[in-house]
Amino acid sequence: MTLIDRYLRMADLANQPAQTAKTYIKKSGQQRTVTAKTATRGITGFSAKHIYHLINEDKFPAPVKIGRASLWRLSDINHWLDSHATTDTTEGA
């Protein structure tokens, strides 16, 4: 049986700051409103800038390019999280 891997976008991985609603008025006088977005926490807890920094240092899985989109395999991210979740609990004992 072959499982199809899920893909994640940067918005799924990185923390996103809150954005307030903004209203713009075009030259034609038409009003355009960009809705507000609440802050979200990505599954890594890092900012997008820090994730790209880790990729450049080969410390985070590189994205898969599909067209112009940069996507990450969920299995790669889970493996990376598992490898960084192990801590030595024998220290201090």
mmCIF file with all atom_site columns, C-alpha atoms in Angstrom:
data_model
loop_
_atom_site.group_PDB
_atom_site.id
_atom_site.type_symbol
_atom_site.label_atom_id
_atom_site.label_alt_id
_atom_site.label_comp_id
_atom_site.label_asym_id
_atom_site.label_entity_id
_atom_site.label_seq_id
_atom_site.pdbx_PDB_ins_code
_atom_site.Cartn_x
_atom_site.Cartn_y
_atom_site.Cartn_z
_atom_site.occupancy
_atom_site.B_iso_or_equiv
_atom_site.pdbx_formal_charge
_atom_site.auth_seq_id
_atom_site.auth_comp_id
_atom_site.auth_asym_id
_atom_site.auth_atom_id
_atom_site.pdbx_PDB_model_num
ATOM 1  C CA . MET A 1 1  ? 0.000   0.000  0.000  1.00 0.00 ? 1  MET A CA 1
ATOM 2  C CA . THR A 1 2  ? 1.392   3.403  -0.957 1.00 0.00 ? 2  THR A CA 1
ATOM 3  C CA . LEU A 1 3  ? 0.555   6.381  1.222  1.00 0.00 ? 3  LEU A CA 1
ATOM 4  C CA . ILE A 1 4  ? 0.351   9.811  -0.299 1.00 0.00 ? 4  ILE A CA 1
ATOM 5  C CA . ASP A 1 5  ? 2.424   12.291 1.670  1.00 0.00 ? 5  ASP A CA 1
ATOM 6  C CA . ARG A 1 6  ? 0.856   15.560 2.779  1.00 0.00 ? 6  ARG A CA 1
ATOM 7  C CA . TYR A 1 7  ? 2.586   18.819 1.991  1.00 0.00 ? 7  TYR A CA 1
ATOM 8  C CA . LEU A 1 8  ? 2.844   21.901 4.196  1.00 0.00 ? 8  LEU A CA 1
ATOM 9  C CA . ARG A 1 9  ? 3.328   25.546 3.321  1.00 0.00 ? 9  ARG A CA 1
ATOM 10 C CA . MET A 1 10 ? 5.441   28.034 5.253  1.00 0.00 ? 10 MET A CA 1
ATOM 11 C CA . ALA A 1 11 ? 2.241   29.337 6.866  1.00 0.00 ? 11 ALA A CA 1
ATOM 12 C CA . ASP A 1 12 ? 1.775   25.899 8.441  1.00 0.00 ? 12 ASP A CA 1
ATOM 13 C CA . LEU A 1 13 ? 5.356   25.757 9.747  1.00 0.00 ? 13 LEU A CA 1
ATOM 14 C CA . ALA A 1 14 ? 6.128   29.282 10.932 1.00 0.00 ? 14 ALA A CA 1
ATOM 15 C CA . ASN A 1 15 ? 4.581   31.649 13.419 1.00 0.00 ? 15 ASN A CA 1
ATOM 16 C CA . GLN A 1 16 ? 2.576   34.414 11.758 1.00 0.00 ? 16 GLN A CA 1
ATOM 17 C CA . PRO A 1 17 ? 2.178   37.799 13.498 1.00 0.00 ? 17 PRO A CA 1
ATOM 18 C CA . ALA A 1 18 ? -1.229  39.425 13.819 1.00 0.00 ? 18 ALA A CA 1
ATOM 19 C CA . GLN A 1 19 ? -2.232  41.858 11.090 1.00 0.00 ? 19 GLN A CA 1
ATOM 20 C CA . THR A 1 20 ? -4.720  44.678 11.518 1.00 0.00 ? 20 THR A CA 1
ATOM 21 C CA . ALA A 1 21 ? -7.399  45.485 8.963  1.00 0.00 ? 21 ALA A CA 1
ATOM 22 C CA . LYS A 1 22 ? -6.414  48.195 6.487  1.00 0.00 ? 22 LYS A CA 1
ATOM 23 C CA . THR A 1 23 ? -8.511  50.231 4.093  1.00 0.00 ? 23 THR A CA 1
ATOM 24 C CA . TYR A 1 24 ? -7.079  51.589 0.871  1.00 0.00 ? 24 TYR A CA 1
ATOM 25 C CA . ILE A 1 25 ? -8.631  54.060 -1.525 1.00 0.00 ? 25 ILE A CA 1
ATOM 26 C CA . LYS A 1 26 ? -7.648  53.608 -5.155 1.00 0.00 ? 26 LYS A CA 1
ATOM 27 C CA . LYS A 1 27 ? -7.120  56.500 -7.573 1.00 0.00 ? 27 LYS A CA 1
ATOM 28 C CA . SER A 1 28 ? -10.544 55.766 -9.016 1.00 0.00 ? 28 SER A CA 1
ATOM 29 C CA . GLY A 1 29 ? -12.069 56.406 -5.583 1.00 0.00 ? 29 GLY A CA 1
ATOM 30 C CA . GLN A 1 30 ? -12.914 52.757 -5.037 1.00 0.00 ? 30 GLN A CA 1
ATOM 31 C CA . GLN A 1 31 ? -12.378 51.571 -1.479 1.00 0.00 ? 31 GLN A CA 1
ATOM 32 C CA . ARG A 1 32 ? -10.606 48.288 -0.778 1.00 0.00 ? 32 ARG A CA 1
ATOM 33 C CA . THR A 1 33 ? -10.409 46.682 2.666  1.00 0.00 ? 33 THR A CA 1
ATOM 34 C CA . VAL A 1 34 ? -7.862  44.036 3.608  1.00 0.00 ? 34 VAL A CA 1
ATOM 35 C CA . THR A 1 35 ? -9.227  41.974 6.470  1.00 0.00 ? 35 THR A CA 1
ATOM 36 C CA . ALA A 1 36 ? -7.409  41.468 9.753  1.00 0.00 ? 36 ALA A CA 1
ATOM 37 C CA . LYS A 1 37 ? -5.627  38.210 10.554 1.00 0.00 ? 37 LYS A CA 1
ATOM 38 C CA . THR A 1 38 ? -5.070  36.847 14.017 1.00 0.00 ? 38 THR A CA 1
ATOM 39 C CA . ALA A 1 39 ? -1.651  35.656 15.072 1.00 0.00 ? 39 ALA A CA 1
ATOM 40 C CA . THR A 1 40 ? -1.035  31.957 14.477 1.00 0.00 ? 40 THR A CA 1
ATOM 41 C CA . ARG A 1 41 ? 1.553   29.584 15.830 1.00 0.00 ? 41 ARG A CA 1
ATOM 42 C CA . GLY A 1 42 ? 3.165   27.231 13.349 1.00 0.00 ? 42 GLY A CA 1
ATOM 43 C CA . ILE A 1 43 ? 4.084   23.676 14.205 1.00 0.00 ? 43 ILE A CA 1
ATOM 44 C CA . THR A 1 44 ? 7.784   24.537 14.570 1.00 0.00 ? 44 THR A CA 1
ATOM 45 C CA . GLY A 1 45 ? 7.344   27.626 16.742 1.00 0.00 ? 45 GLY A CA 1
ATOM 46 C CA . PHE A 1 46 ? 9.928   29.496 14.613 1.00 0.00 ? 46 PHE A CA 1
ATOM 47 C CA . SER A 1 47 ? 9.564   32.497 12.347 1.00 0.00 ? 47 SER A CA 1
ATOM 48 C CA . ALA A 1 48 ? 9.831   32.036 8.572  1.00 0.00 ? 48 ALA A CA 1
ATOM 49 C CA . LYS A 1 49 ? 13.132  33.925 8.615  1.00 0.00 ? 49 LYS A CA 1
ATOM 50 C CA . HIS A 1 50 ? 14.601  31.515 11.163 1.00 0.00 ? 50 HIS A CA 1
ATOM 51 C CA . ILE A 1 51 ? 13.376  28.476 9.222  1.00 0.00 ? 51 ILE A CA 1
ATOM 52 C CA . TYR A 1 52 ? 15.088  29.735 6.054  1.00 0.00 ? 52 TYR A CA 1
ATOM 53 C CA . HIS A 1 53 ? 18.234  30.388 8.131  1.00 0.00 ? 53 HIS A CA 1
ATOM 54 C CA . LEU A 1 54 ? 18.177  26.769 9.340  1.00 0.00 ? 54 LEU A CA 1
ATOM 55 C CA . ILE A 1 55 ? 17.676  25.535 5.761  1.00 0.00 ? 55 ILE A CA 1
ATOM 56 C CA . ASN A 1 56 ? 20.746  27.484 4.631  1.00 0.00 ? 56 ASN A CA 1
ATOM 57 C CA . GLU A 1 57 ? 22.763  25.806 7.400  1.00 0.00 ? 57 GLU A CA 1
ATOM 58 C CA . ASP A 1 58 ? 21.390  22.346 6.441  1.00 0.00 ? 58 ASP A CA 1
ATOM 59 C CA . LYS A 1 59 ? 19.730  22.030 9.846  1.00 0.00 ? 59 LYS A CA 1
ATOM 60 C CA . PHE A 1 60 ? 16.131  21.882 8.537  1.00 0.00 ? 60 PHE A CA 1
ATOM 61 C CA . PRO A 1 61 ? 14.600  19.916 5.648  1.00 0.00 ? 61 PRO A CA 1
ATOM 62 C CA . ALA A 1 62 ? 14.763  21.779 2.347  1.00 0.00 ? 62 ALA A CA 1
ATOM 63 C CA . PRO A 1 63 ? 11.464  22.494 0.608  1.00 0.00 ? 63 PRO A CA 1
ATOM 64 C CA . VAL A 1 64 ? 10.227  20.640 -2.432 1.00 0.00 ? 64 VAL A CA 1
ATOM 65 C CA . LYS A 1 65 ? 9.567   23.017 -5.324 1.00 0.00 ? 65 LYS A CA 1
ATOM 66 C CA . ILE A 1 66 ? 6.292   22.350 -7.126 1.00 0.00 ? 66 ILE A CA 1
ATOM 67 C CA . GLY A 1 67 ? 5.919   25.038 -9.739 1.00 0.00 ? 67 GLY A CA 1
ATOM 68 C CA . ARG A 1 68 ? 6.655   28.292 -7.921 1.00 0.00 ? 68 ARG A CA 1
ATOM 69 C CA . ALA A 1 69 ? 5.508   26.950 -4.562 1.00 0.00 ? 69 ALA A CA 1
ATOM 70 C CA . SER A 1 70 ? 7.886   25.832 -1.824 1.00 0.00 ? 70 SER A CA 1
ATOM 71 C CA . LEU A 1 71 ? 6.352   22.930 0.073  1.00 0.00 ? 71 LEU A CA 1
ATOM 72 C CA . TRP A 1 72 ? 7.589   20.615 2.808  1.00 0.00 ? 72 TRP A CA 1
ATOM 73 C CA . ARG A 1 73 ? 6.689   16.951 3.180  1.00 0.00 ? 73 ARG A CA 1
ATOM 74 C CA . LEU A 1 74 ? 4.876   16.322 6.443  1.00 0.00 ? 74 LEU A CA 1
ATOM 75 C CA . SER A 1 75 ? 6.914   13.141 6.952  1.00 0.00 ? 75 SER A CA 1
ATOM 76 C CA . ASP A 1 76 ? 10.189  15.139 6.680  1.00 0.00 ? 76 ASP A CA 1
ATOM 77 C CA . ILE A 1 77 ? 8.956   17.684 9.226  1.00 0.00 ? 77 ILE A CA 1
ATOM 78 C CA . ASN A 1 78 ? 7.745   14.982 11.634 1.00 0.00 ? 78 ASN A CA 1
ATOM 79 C CA . HIS A 1 79 ? 11.114  13.219 11.367 1.00 0.00 ? 79 HIS A CA 1
ATOM 80 C CA . TRP A 1 80 ? 12.938  16.510 12.034 1.00 0.00 ? 80 TRP A CA 1
ATOM 81 C CA . LEU A 1 81 ? 10.698  17.274 15.039 1.00 0.00 ? 81 LEU A CA 1
ATOM 82 C CA . ASP A 1 82 ? 11.205  13.765 16.442 1.00 0.00 ? 82 ASP A CA 1
ATOM 83 C CA . SER A 1 83 ? 14.979  14.005 16.077 1.00 0.00 ? 83 SER A CA 1
ATOM 84 C CA . HIS A 1 84 ? 15.008  17.312 17.989 1.00 0.00 ? 84 HIS A CA 1
ATOM 85 C CA . ALA A 1 85 ? 12.520  16.278 20.677 1.00 0.00 ? 85 ALA A CA 1
ATOM 86 C CA . THR A 1 86 ? 14.851  13.786 22.325 1.00 0.00 ? 86 THR A CA 1
ATOM 87 C CA . THR A 1 87 ? 16.556  15.194 25.388 1.00 0.00 ? 87 THR A CA 1
ATOM 88 C CA . ASP A 1 88 ? 19.043  13.581 27.704 1.00 0.00 ? 88 ASP A CA 1
ATOM 89 C CA . THR A 1 89 ? 17.208  13.230 31.020 1.00 0.00 ? 89 THR A CA 1
ATOM 90 C CA . THR A 1 90 ? 20.155  11.533 32.730 1.00 0.00 ? 90 THR A CA 1
ATOM 91 C CA . GLU A 1 91 ? 21.941  14.874 33.136 1.00 0.00 ? 91 GLU A CA 1
ATOM 92 C CA . GLY A 1 92 ? 21.728  16.209 36.656 1.00 0.00 ? 92 GLY A CA 1
ATOM 93 C CA . ALA A 1 93 ? 20.757  12.823 38.082 1.00 0.00 ? 93 ALA A CA 1
#
